[in-house]
GROMACS .gro file of C-alpha atoms in nm:
model
  478
    1UNK     CA    1   1.633   2.245  -1.180
    2UNK     CA    2   1.661   1.901  -1.280
    3UNK     CA    3   1.414   1.715  -1.510
    4UNK     CA    4   1.291   1.368  -1.507
    5UNK     CA    5   1.160   1.174  -1.786
    6UNK     CA    6   0.966   0.846  -1.847
    7UNK     CA    7   1.137   0.522  -1.906
    8UNK     CA    8   1.005   0.368  -2.249
    9UNK     CA    9   1.195   0.085  -2.428
   10UNK     CA   10   1.524   0.154  -2.231
   11UNK     CA   11   1.518   0.535  -2.331
   12UNK     CA   12   1.440   0.829  -2.112
   13UNK     CA   13   1.177   1.033  -2.320
   14UNK     CA   14   1.013   1.354  -2.222
   15UNK     CA   15   0.669   1.421  -2.239
   16UNK     CA   16   0.456   1.749  -2.342
   17UNK     CA   17   0.503   1.923  -2.009
   18UNK     CA   18   0.655   1.886  -1.665
   19UNK     CA   19   0.523   1.909  -1.301
   20UNK     CA   20   0.683   2.015  -1.009
   21UNK     CA   21   0.743   1.766  -0.707
   22UNK     CA   22   0.690   1.957  -0.393
   23UNK     CA   23   0.800   1.879  -0.038
   24UNK     CA   24   0.486   1.888   0.186
   25UNK     CA   25   0.699   1.968   0.490
   26UNK     CA   26   0.823   2.294   0.301
   27UNK     CA   27   0.640   2.410  -0.030
   28UNK     CA   28   0.932   2.634  -0.117
   29UNK     CA   29   1.134   2.307  -0.165
   30UNK     CA   30   1.071   2.176  -0.516
   31UNK     CA   31   1.237   1.826  -0.572
   32UNK     CA   32   1.253   1.817  -0.935
   33UNK     CA   33   1.044   1.871  -1.280
   34UNK     CA   34   0.869   1.553  -1.369
   35UNK     CA   35   0.731   1.465  -1.703
   36UNK     CA   36   0.356   1.437  -1.765
   37UNK     CA   37   0.299   1.154  -2.034
   38UNK     CA   38   0.012   1.098  -2.250
   39UNK     CA   39  -0.170   0.833  -2.435
   40UNK     CA   40   0.087   0.803  -2.708
   41UNK     CA   41   0.341   0.714  -2.427
   42UNK     CA   42   0.137   0.448  -2.287
   43UNK     CA   43   0.100   0.294  -2.650
   44UNK     CA   44   0.496   0.330  -2.702
   45UNK     CA   45   0.528   0.156  -2.356
   46UNK     CA   46   0.317  -0.134  -2.426
   47UNK     CA   47   0.481  -0.187  -2.764
   48UNK     CA   48   0.815  -0.221  -2.635
   49UNK     CA   49   0.686  -0.437  -2.335
   50UNK     CA   50   0.497  -0.668  -2.611
   51UNK     CA   51   0.836  -0.698  -2.810
   52UNK     CA   52   1.031  -0.763  -2.518
   53UNK     CA   53   0.804  -1.030  -2.370
   54UNK     CA   54   0.889  -1.334  -2.593
   55UNK     CA   55   1.244  -1.349  -2.501
   56UNK     CA   56   1.211  -1.231  -2.151
   57UNK     CA   57   0.927  -1.470  -2.051
   58UNK     CA   58   1.103  -1.791  -2.201
   59UNK     CA   59   1.447  -1.686  -2.094
   60UNK     CA   60   1.674  -1.800  -1.828
   61UNK     CA   61   1.535  -1.782  -1.503
   62UNK     CA   62   1.881  -1.728  -1.326
   63UNK     CA   63   1.920  -1.396  -1.544
   64UNK     CA   64   1.594  -1.288  -1.391
   65UNK     CA   65   1.700  -1.393  -1.048
   66UNK     CA   66   2.031  -1.224  -1.098
   67UNK     CA   67   1.876  -0.903  -1.202
   68UNK     CA   68   1.623  -0.872  -0.910
   69UNK     CA   69   1.914  -0.943  -0.663
   70UNK     CA   70   2.125  -0.666  -0.803
   71UNK     CA   71   1.826  -0.417  -0.796
   72UNK     CA   72   1.767  -0.526  -0.442
   73UNK     CA   73   2.137  -0.505  -0.367
   74UNK     CA   74   2.138  -0.145  -0.471
   75UNK     CA   75   1.809  -0.040  -0.306
   76UNK     CA   76   1.969  -0.146   0.045
   77UNK     CA   77   2.301  -0.004  -0.032
   78UNK     CA   78   2.128   0.341  -0.107
   79UNK     CA   79   1.835   0.339   0.181
   80UNK     CA   80   1.959   0.645   0.370
   81UNK     CA   81   1.961   0.851   0.030
   82UNK     CA   82   1.633   0.699  -0.096
   83UNK     CA   83   1.472   0.719   0.251
   84UNK     CA   84   1.552   1.103   0.270
   85UNK     CA   85   1.418   1.145  -0.109
   86UNK     CA   86   1.089   0.949   0.005
   87UNK     CA   87   1.047   1.147   0.319
   88UNK     CA   88   1.097   1.456   0.143
   89UNK     CA   89   0.845   1.391  -0.122
   90UNK     CA   90   0.563   1.197   0.067
   91UNK     CA   91   0.620   1.346   0.395
   92UNK     CA   92   0.659   1.032   0.654
   93UNK     CA   93   0.979   1.074   0.876
   94UNK     CA   94   1.315   1.004   0.748
   95UNK     CA   95   1.308   0.683   0.985
   96UNK     CA   96   0.983   0.564   0.815
   97UNK     CA   97   1.097   0.645   0.465
   98UNK     CA   98   1.436   0.444   0.536
   99UNK     CA   99   1.234   0.163   0.669
  100UNK     CA  100   1.008   0.155   0.351
  101UNK     CA  101   1.315   0.159   0.128
  102UNK     CA  102   1.466  -0.141   0.309
  103UNK     CA  103   1.159  -0.328   0.267
  104UNK     CA  104   1.162  -0.263  -0.116
  105UNK     CA  105   1.519  -0.389  -0.132
  106UNK     CA  106   1.404  -0.722   0.062
  107UNK     CA  107   1.098  -0.742  -0.163
  108UNK     CA  108   1.329  -0.766  -0.461
  109UNK     CA  109   1.576  -0.993  -0.287
  110UNK     CA  110   1.289  -1.210  -0.196
  111UNK     CA  111   1.145  -1.235  -0.548
  112UNK     CA  112   1.502  -1.297  -0.672
  113UNK     CA  113   1.494  -1.637  -0.515
  114UNK     CA  114   1.138  -1.690  -0.617
  115UNK     CA  115   1.244  -1.688  -0.989
  116UNK     CA  116   1.404  -2.029  -0.901
  117UNK     CA  117   1.142  -2.181  -0.693
  118UNK     CA  118   0.835  -2.166  -0.918
  119UNK     CA  119   0.703  -2.525  -0.968
  120UNK     CA  120   0.437  -2.725  -1.118
  121UNK     CA  121   0.279  -3.055  -1.085
  122UNK     CA  122   0.301  -3.379  -1.270
  123UNK     CA  123  -0.023  -3.612  -1.204
  124UNK     CA  124  -0.157  -3.917  -1.350
  125UNK     CA  125  -0.423  -3.898  -1.590
  126UNK     CA  126  -0.747  -4.099  -1.552
  127UNK     CA  127  -0.672  -4.242  -1.883
  128UNK     CA  128  -0.409  -4.528  -1.923
  129UNK     CA  129  -0.096  -4.395  -2.101
  130UNK     CA  130  -0.116  -4.020  -2.046
  131UNK     CA  131   0.058  -3.792  -1.878
  132UNK     CA  132  -0.058  -3.467  -1.719
  133UNK     CA  133   0.181  -3.161  -1.659
  134UNK     CA  134   0.046  -2.836  -1.443
  135UNK     CA  135   0.247  -2.556  -1.494
  136UNK     CA  136   0.260  -2.175  -1.441
  137UNK     CA  137   0.321  -1.924  -1.705
  138UNK     CA  138   0.352  -1.548  -1.711
  139UNK     CA  139   0.033  -1.356  -1.787
  140UNK     CA  140   0.185  -1.103  -2.035
  141UNK     CA  141   0.211  -0.744  -2.013
  142UNK     CA  142   0.109  -0.583  -1.691
  143UNK     CA  143   0.003  -0.253  -1.617
  144UNK     CA  144   0.102  -0.173  -1.245
  145UNK     CA  145  -0.095   0.171  -1.088
  146UNK     CA  146   0.055   0.262  -0.746
  147UNK     CA  147  -0.066   0.524  -0.480
  148UNK     CA  148   0.130   0.795  -0.320
  149UNK     CA  149   0.145   0.679   0.058
  150UNK     CA  150   0.408   0.428  -0.017
  151UNK     CA  151   0.595   0.563  -0.323
  152UNK     CA  152   0.866   0.290  -0.350
  153UNK     CA  153   0.751  -0.028  -0.138
  154UNK     CA  154   0.416  -0.065  -0.327
  155UNK     CA  155   0.566  -0.025  -0.705
  156UNK     CA  156   0.832  -0.293  -0.573
  157UNK     CA  157   0.594  -0.534  -0.460
  158UNK     CA  158   0.417  -0.518  -0.762
  159UNK     CA  159   0.708  -0.487  -1.010
  160UNK     CA  160   0.914  -0.764  -0.847
  161UNK     CA  161   0.684  -1.045  -0.866
  162UNK     CA  162   0.575  -0.931  -1.215
  163UNK     CA  163   0.924  -0.945  -1.353
  164UNK     CA  164   1.015  -1.252  -1.160
  165UNK     CA  165   0.752  -1.482  -1.307
  166UNK     CA  166   0.842  -1.366  -1.675
  167UNK     CA  167   0.595  -1.060  -1.730
  168UNK     CA  168   0.667  -0.722  -1.887
  169UNK     CA  169   0.572  -0.415  -1.704
  170UNK     CA  170   0.438  -0.058  -1.754
  171UNK     CA  171   0.444   0.132  -1.426
  172UNK     CA  172   0.228   0.450  -1.365
  173UNK     CA  173   0.313   0.563  -1.035
  174UNK     CA  174   0.111   0.847  -0.826
  175UNK     CA  175   0.121   1.173  -0.977
  176UNK     CA  176   0.191   1.339  -0.633
  177UNK     CA  177   0.490   1.132  -0.556
  178UNK     CA  178   0.699   1.026  -0.882
  179UNK     CA  179   1.043   1.075  -0.737
  180UNK     CA  180   1.069   0.744  -0.552
  181UNK     CA  181   0.945   0.542  -0.822
  182UNK     CA  182   1.186   0.729  -1.085
  183UNK     CA  183   1.487   0.640  -0.862
  184UNK     CA  184   1.357   0.272  -0.850
  185UNK     CA  185   1.321   0.276  -1.241
  186UNK     CA  186   1.687   0.419  -1.292
  187UNK     CA  187   1.807   0.125  -1.057
  188UNK     CA  188   1.594  -0.135  -1.256
  189UNK     CA  189   1.726   0.022  -1.599
  190UNK     CA  190   2.084  -0.045  -1.497
  191UNK     CA  191   2.034  -0.383  -1.349
  192UNK     CA  192   2.088  -0.574  -1.716
  193UNK     CA  193   1.703  -0.627  -1.783
  194UNK     CA  194   1.646  -0.591  -2.137
  195UNK     CA  195   1.528  -0.255  -2.267
  196UNK     CA  196   1.117  -0.287  -2.295
  197UNK     CA  197   1.073  -0.524  -2.010
  198UNK     CA  198   1.019  -0.268  -1.756
  199UNK     CA  199   0.860   0.060  -1.846
  200UNK     CA  200   0.790   0.370  -1.631
  201UNK     CA  201   0.518   0.639  -1.773
  202UNK     CA  202   0.439   0.924  -1.532
  203UNK     CA  203   0.153   1.151  -1.545
  204UNK     CA  204  -0.221   1.201  -1.439
  205UNK     CA  205  -0.416   0.900  -1.358
  206UNK     CA  206  -0.710   1.032  -1.567
  207UNK     CA  207  -0.492   1.009  -1.855
  208UNK     CA  208  -0.217   0.725  -1.807
  209UNK     CA  209  -0.432   0.509  -1.583
  210UNK     CA  210  -0.735   0.505  -1.824
  211UNK     CA  211  -0.495   0.456  -2.101
  212UNK     CA  212  -0.333   0.140  -1.948
  213UNK     CA  213  -0.669   0.001  -1.836
  214UNK     CA  214  -0.828   0.052  -2.166
  215UNK     CA  215  -0.509  -0.059  -2.371
  216UNK     CA  216  -0.585  -0.390  -2.582
  217UNK     CA  217  -0.205  -0.462  -2.543
  218UNK     CA  218  -0.250  -0.494  -2.152
  219UNK     CA  219  -0.333  -0.820  -2.028
  220UNK     CA  220  -0.347  -0.764  -1.668
  221UNK     CA  221  -0.383  -0.460  -1.416
  222UNK     CA  222  -0.240  -0.432  -1.085
  223UNK     CA  223  -0.431  -0.126  -0.880
  224UNK     CA  224  -0.373   0.018  -0.535
  225UNK     CA  225  -0.579   0.325  -0.465
  226UNK     CA  226  -0.951   0.464  -0.382
  227UNK     CA  227  -1.244   0.248  -0.373
  228UNK     CA  228  -1.410   0.473  -0.632
  229UNK     CA  229  -1.146   0.457  -0.893
  230UNK     CA  230  -1.062   0.074  -0.820
  231UNK     CA  231  -1.412  -0.036  -0.877
  232UNK     CA  232  -1.425   0.165  -1.225
  233UNK     CA  233  -1.109  -0.012  -1.324
  234UNK     CA  234  -1.276  -0.344  -1.234
  235UNK     CA  235  -1.557  -0.272  -1.451
  236UNK     CA  236  -1.331  -0.175  -1.741
  237UNK     CA  237  -1.101  -0.493  -1.714
  238UNK     CA  238  -1.421  -0.724  -1.683
  239UNK     CA  239  -1.539  -0.549  -2.031
  240UNK     CA  240  -1.209  -0.623  -2.205
  241UNK     CA  241  -1.127  -0.963  -2.024
  242UNK     CA  242  -0.807  -0.845  -1.822
  243UNK     CA  243  -0.688  -1.001  -1.545
  244UNK     CA  244  -0.750  -0.747  -1.238
  245UNK     CA  245  -0.607  -0.697  -0.896
  246UNK     CA  246  -0.745  -0.451  -0.669
  247UNK     CA  247  -0.613  -0.312  -0.312
  248UNK     CA  248  -0.844  -0.033  -0.211
  249UNK     CA  249  -0.976   0.122   0.121
  250UNK     CA  250  -1.010   0.038   0.491
  251UNK     CA  251  -1.169   0.156   0.781
  252UNK     CA  252  -0.980  -0.077   1.044
  253UNK     CA  253  -1.079  -0.161   1.381
  254UNK     CA  254  -0.857  -0.207   1.694
  255UNK     CA  255  -1.033  -0.357   1.956
  256UNK     CA  256  -0.914  -0.296   2.332
  257UNK     CA  257  -1.066  -0.507   2.572
  258UNK     CA  258  -1.095  -0.456   2.978
  259UNK     CA  259  -0.803  -0.731   3.035
  260UNK     CA  260  -0.564  -0.541   2.811
  261UNK     CA  261  -0.232  -0.410   2.903
  262UNK     CA  262  -0.308  -0.050   2.909
  263UNK     CA  263   0.027   0.087   2.804
  264UNK     CA  264   0.075  -0.164   2.512
  265UNK     CA  265  -0.258  -0.106   2.400
  266UNK     CA  266  -0.221   0.248   2.394
  267UNK     CA  267   0.112   0.258   2.224
  268UNK     CA  268  -0.005   0.004   1.915
  269UNK     CA  269  -0.324   0.239   1.894
  270UNK     CA  270  -0.092   0.558   1.861
  271UNK     CA  271   0.140   0.387   1.636
  272UNK     CA  272  -0.154   0.252   1.407
  273UNK     CA  273  -0.391   0.547   1.430
  274UNK     CA  274  -0.121   0.834   1.364
  275UNK     CA  275   0.221   0.739   1.250
  276UNK     CA  276   0.282   0.797   0.863
  277UNK     CA  277   0.038   1.076   0.947
  278UNK     CA  278  -0.243   0.803   0.940
  279UNK     CA  279  -0.173   0.778   0.557
  280UNK     CA  280  -0.168   0.401   0.555
  281UNK     CA  281  -0.451   0.171   0.419
  282UNK     CA  282  -0.406  -0.059   0.737
  283UNK     CA  283  -0.424   0.225   0.977
  284UNK     CA  284  -0.661   0.196   1.270
  285UNK     CA  285  -0.926   0.478   1.263
  286UNK     CA  286  -1.191   0.282   1.458
  287UNK     CA  287  -1.082   0.239   1.831
  288UNK     CA  288  -1.331  -0.017   1.994
  289UNK     CA  289  -1.304  -0.006   2.371
  290UNK     CA  290  -1.477  -0.206   2.636
  291UNK     CA  291  -1.661  -0.004   2.896
  292UNK     CA  292  -1.431  -0.110   3.196
  293UNK     CA  293  -1.123   0.031   3.057
  294UNK     CA  294  -1.267   0.299   2.830
  295UNK     CA  295  -1.227   0.625   3.076
  296UNK     CA  296  -0.862   0.515   3.178
  297UNK     CA  297  -0.790   0.428   2.795
  298UNK     CA  298  -0.926   0.793   2.677
  299UNK     CA  299  -0.686   0.966   2.946
  300UNK     CA  300  -0.357   0.744   2.858
  301UNK     CA  301  -0.423   0.828   2.495
  302UNK     CA  302  -0.457   1.198   2.566
  303UNK     CA  303  -0.122   1.181   2.761
  304UNK     CA  304   0.055   0.982   2.488
  305UNK     CA  305  -0.061   1.200   2.231
  306UNK     CA  306   0.072   1.505   2.399
  307UNK     CA  307   0.414   1.385   2.349
  308UNK     CA  308   0.402   1.320   1.986
  309UNK     CA  309   0.588   1.572   1.783
  310UNK     CA  310   0.491   1.683   1.450
  311UNK     CA  311   0.724   1.858   1.247
  312UNK     CA  312   0.951   1.843   0.906
  313UNK     CA  313   0.990   1.484   0.806
  314UNK     CA  314   1.365   1.521   0.757
  315UNK     CA  315   1.409   1.678   1.107
  316UNK     CA  316   1.568   1.513   1.386
  317UNK     CA  317   1.311   1.386   1.657
  318UNK     CA  318   1.002   1.439   1.427
  319UNK     CA  319   0.734   1.176   1.502
  320UNK     CA  320   0.463   1.258   1.242
  321UNK     CA  321   0.543   1.469   0.938
  322UNK     CA  322   0.302   1.659   0.725
  323UNK     CA  323  -0.020   1.550   0.521
  324UNK     CA  324   0.088   1.473   0.182
  325UNK     CA  325  -0.102   1.758  -0.006
  326UNK     CA  326  -0.313   2.037   0.022
  327UNK     CA  327  -0.628   1.843  -0.074
  328UNK     CA  328  -0.588   1.574   0.183
  329UNK     CA  329  -0.519   1.817   0.464
  330UNK     CA  330  -0.870   1.979   0.339
  331UNK     CA  331  -1.049   1.669   0.342
  332UNK     CA  332  -0.885   1.550   0.706
  333UNK     CA  333  -0.977   1.884   0.849
  334UNK     CA  334  -1.321   1.861   0.696
  335UNK     CA  335  -1.387   1.518   0.858
  336UNK     CA  336  -1.260   1.668   1.219
  337UNK     CA  337  -1.564   1.943   1.143
  338UNK     CA  338  -1.787   1.660   1.050
  339UNK     CA  339  -1.729   1.449   1.374
  340UNK     CA  340  -1.793   1.752   1.598
  341UNK     CA  341  -2.112   1.829   1.397
  342UNK     CA  342  -2.223   1.479   1.452
  343UNK     CA  343  -2.172   1.506   1.827
  344UNK     CA  344  -1.850   1.329   1.900
  345UNK     CA  345  -1.616   1.487   2.127
  346UNK     CA  346  -1.280   1.631   2.007
  347UNK     CA  347  -1.069   1.484   2.293
  348UNK     CA  348  -0.735   1.610   2.152
  349UNK     CA  349  -0.583   1.773   1.829
  350UNK     CA  350  -0.747   1.821   1.492
  351UNK     CA  351  -0.638   2.153   1.425
  352UNK     CA  352  -0.382   2.272   1.146
  353UNK     CA  353  -0.018   2.372   1.274
  354UNK     CA  354   0.172   2.647   1.165
  355UNK     CA  355   0.555   2.561   1.189
  356UNK     CA  356   0.889   2.702   1.079
  357UNK     CA  357   0.836   2.648   0.726
  358UNK     CA  358   0.508   2.651   0.500
  359UNK     CA  359   0.348   2.289   0.496
  360UNK     CA  360   0.056   2.058   0.514
  361UNK     CA  361   0.095   2.021   0.913
  362UNK     CA  362  -0.177   1.880   1.137
  363UNK     CA  363  -0.215   1.791   1.486
  364UNK     CA  364  -0.340   1.428   1.522
  365UNK     CA  365  -0.692   1.410   1.635
  366UNK     CA  366  -0.873   1.201   1.863
  367UNK     CA  367  -1.268   1.202   1.893
  368UNK     CA  368  -1.419   1.017   2.224
  369UNK     CA  369  -1.793   0.929   2.263
  370UNK     CA  370  -1.820   0.876   1.894
  371UNK     CA  371  -2.127   0.677   1.748
  372UNK     CA  372  -2.097   0.364   1.550
  373UNK     CA  373  -2.316   0.516   1.264
  374UNK     CA  374  -2.111   0.848   1.235
  375UNK     CA  375  -1.945   0.935   0.924
  376UNK     CA  376  -1.616   0.937   1.105
  377UNK     CA  377  -1.657   0.552   1.176
  378UNK     CA  378  -1.806   0.461   0.850
  379UNK     CA  379  -1.585   0.644   0.563
  380UNK     CA  380  -1.230   0.608   0.521
  381UNK     CA  381  -1.050   0.958   0.620
  382UNK     CA  382  -0.687   0.844   0.546
  383UNK     CA  383  -0.531   1.094   0.770
  384UNK     CA  384  -0.426   1.146   1.147
  385UNK     CA  385  -0.794   1.125   1.283
  386UNK     CA  386  -0.922   0.843   1.510
  387UNK     CA  387  -1.228   0.786   1.691
  388UNK     CA  388  -1.312   0.566   2.000
  389UNK     CA  389  -1.615   0.364   2.013
  390UNK     CA  390  -1.734   0.244   2.369
  391UNK     CA  391  -1.884  -0.091   2.383
  392UNK     CA  392  -2.010  -0.319   2.663
  393UNK     CA  393  -1.812  -0.635   2.588
  394UNK     CA  394  -1.622  -0.848   2.355
  395UNK     CA  395  -1.935  -0.979   2.163
  396UNK     CA  396  -2.026  -0.623   2.109
  397UNK     CA  397  -1.654  -0.524   2.011
  398UNK     CA  398  -1.651  -0.805   1.764
  399UNK     CA  399  -2.002  -0.715   1.590
  400UNK     CA  400  -1.857  -0.333   1.575
  401UNK     CA  401  -1.545  -0.430   1.430
  402UNK     CA  402  -1.713  -0.640   1.174
  403UNK     CA  403  -1.965  -0.383   1.090
  404UNK     CA  404  -1.809  -0.213   0.793
  405UNK     CA  405  -1.822  -0.251   0.421
  406UNK     CA  406  -1.438  -0.275   0.437
  407UNK     CA  407  -1.194  -0.574   0.573
  408UNK     CA  408  -0.822  -0.524   0.487
  409UNK     CA  409  -0.715  -0.527   0.872
  410UNK     CA  410  -0.818  -0.539   1.240
  411UNK     CA  411  -0.659  -0.563   1.582
  412UNK     CA  412  -0.726  -0.659   1.945
  413UNK     CA  413  -0.573  -0.598   2.246
  414UNK     CA  414  -0.601  -0.829   2.530
  415UNK     CA  415  -0.440  -1.099   2.772
  416UNK     CA  416  -0.713  -1.345   2.701
  417UNK     CA  417  -0.610  -1.653   2.474
  418UNK     CA  418  -0.999  -1.711   2.466
  419UNK     CA  419  -1.076  -1.393   2.278
  420UNK     CA  420  -0.759  -1.360   2.074
  421UNK     CA  421  -0.811  -1.688   1.929
  422UNK     CA  422  -1.183  -1.618   1.893
  423UNK     CA  423  -1.106  -1.269   1.722
  424UNK     CA  424  -0.846  -1.443   1.480
  425UNK     CA  425  -1.137  -1.675   1.353
  426UNK     CA  426  -1.413  -1.438   1.354
  427UNK     CA  427  -1.260  -1.112   1.247
  428UNK     CA  428  -1.381  -1.026   0.884
  429UNK     CA  429  -1.063  -0.887   0.757
  430UNK     CA  430  -0.746  -1.020   0.570
  431UNK     CA  431  -0.479  -0.961   0.826
  432UNK     CA  432  -0.576  -0.985   1.191
  433UNK     CA  433  -0.323  -0.839   1.470
  434UNK     CA  434  -0.324  -0.949   1.834
  435UNK     CA  435  -0.128  -0.702   2.051
  436UNK     CA  436   0.019  -0.560   1.769
  437UNK     CA  437  -0.051  -0.251   1.553
  438UNK     CA  438  -0.276  -0.315   1.261
  439UNK     CA  439  -0.014  -0.122   1.035
  440UNK     CA  440   0.299  -0.287   0.970
  441UNK     CA  441   0.320  -0.624   0.797
  442UNK     CA  442   0.610  -0.853   0.663
  443UNK     CA  443   0.728  -0.859   0.307
  444UNK     CA  444   0.729  -1.235   0.233
  445UNK     CA  445   0.363  -1.330   0.342
  446UNK     CA  446   0.043  -1.235   0.166
  447UNK     CA  447  -0.112  -0.893   0.188
  448UNK     CA  448  -0.487  -0.831   0.114
  449UNK     CA  449  -0.837  -0.790   0.262
  450UNK     CA  450  -1.186  -0.895   0.199
  451UNK     CA  451  -1.522  -0.719   0.138
  452UNK     CA  452  -1.484  -0.361   0.016
  453UNK     CA  453  -1.105  -0.372   0.062
  454UNK     CA  454  -0.947  -0.610  -0.204
  455UNK     CA  455  -1.049  -0.777  -0.498
  456UNK     CA  456  -0.862  -1.064  -0.688
  457UNK     CA  457  -0.569  -1.251  -0.557
  458UNK     CA  458  -0.362  -1.144  -0.273
  459UNK     CA  459  -0.032  -0.936  -0.307
  460UNK     CA  460   0.317  -1.021  -0.171
  461UNK     CA  461   0.507  -1.339  -0.070
  462UNK     CA  462   0.453  -1.680  -0.285
  463UNK     CA  463   0.083  -1.593  -0.305
  464UNK     CA  464   0.200  -1.318  -0.583
  465UNK     CA  465   0.211  -1.600  -0.810
  466UNK     CA  466  -0.172  -1.638  -0.831
  467UNK     CA  467  -0.196  -1.305  -1.004
  468UNK     CA  468   0.142  -1.269  -1.206
  469UNK     CA  469   0.089  -1.619  -1.357
  470UNK     CA  470  -0.159  -1.827  -1.539
  471UNK     CA  471  -0.211  -2.191  -1.521
  472UNK     CA  472  -0.143  -2.436  -1.803
  473UNK     CA  473  -0.220  -2.815  -1.785
  474UNK     CA  474  -0.059  -3.003  -2.085
  475UNK     CA  475  -0.148  -3.385  -2.165
  476UNK     CA  476   0.085  -3.619  -2.338
  477UNK     CA  477   0.045  -3.946  -2.485
  478UNK     CA  478   0.319  -4.169  -2.397
   0.00000   0.00000   0.00000
């Protein structure tokens, strides 16, 4: 069976042990054995990045642009192959995997252009005879810690801007899904980027992640993952003066008003809540529905959900693949029991499924008659579980949507320009969708939330420079 090693200073180096990468659609399918690094590998990667930084950060922006463009070109050329690998290790469908790989390629292409668009300002001083220049420079060596639910897109949208703006990188991918990140690292390795500029260290978060966060040679940490881990990282970074960027949880609301197009509203709710097995931080798990359309909405959702095909992620016709892991499946099923115990009605689904192969399969669950204070409406489940909350009118719907510690994404289904406009302004979320699924965003615009969902500058698009650069003001006497 193939073994896959860390990339440190341009060389593929083994750790002390290997861990199997299992296919959640078929537990008998082992994708490969991926090495497990330790703190010594982080030390070596940071040392390599530190040594590479002076030349990379001040070198040709054209060389950076060419390398990122080459990376993006190869990713797009191999999207079918890489999409199948992604589906095989994470569990989202082949089509979703190909879509995610395509997005990763587009991200590298976008930041290939950003290499050449980084600009500054020249302004007059208040003192005669003095010129002022405001420029952006790379932060230094950055540690990137990425989650399992988007195993190539999220590494891409952190790596690409980091490299574009002249930083050197140490990537720690999710231990559950190292295959896609390893494939991306191998492409980067052959792109012409000098040794040490990009490094991959695989292993447990408690080992590799902690070593990155605590390492004195790391200048910034960008993390996507759970709220608890993110808050711990923030505290550690504040202690050591590291720049920090966090993308964490969501309990995203999807409002459906009485005047909504019912078929459209049902489809966007199903897409948001259940596709990618509900394992998206932007997924809608709270469906807030006004009382006039509520009964019809419930029946229409049940009818639509009956058509969802759960199956092997690589199989033709599969709509929803398995849950990513045994622990995630157990968490999802436990919340189904919590919802029933709290008094919500399990309208459809929620059971473990036995299919042709042993995998982590679960029928998408929809609760009706759920209360605003129930745990299923307060806590992030991160699986194919959604609950419907009945409200009186738009005003109550907006208040309920905002009644959460999170603020990543929010949506509204309505034909009213008045309510759509008001919701866009008054929703306490970083991203707002009108008559669109809450899950699904473009690669060239900012991504991020408010409240407990995000901390620090936005990711993606031109706004990525806010995190991956630092501002310098220079004065010159004429």
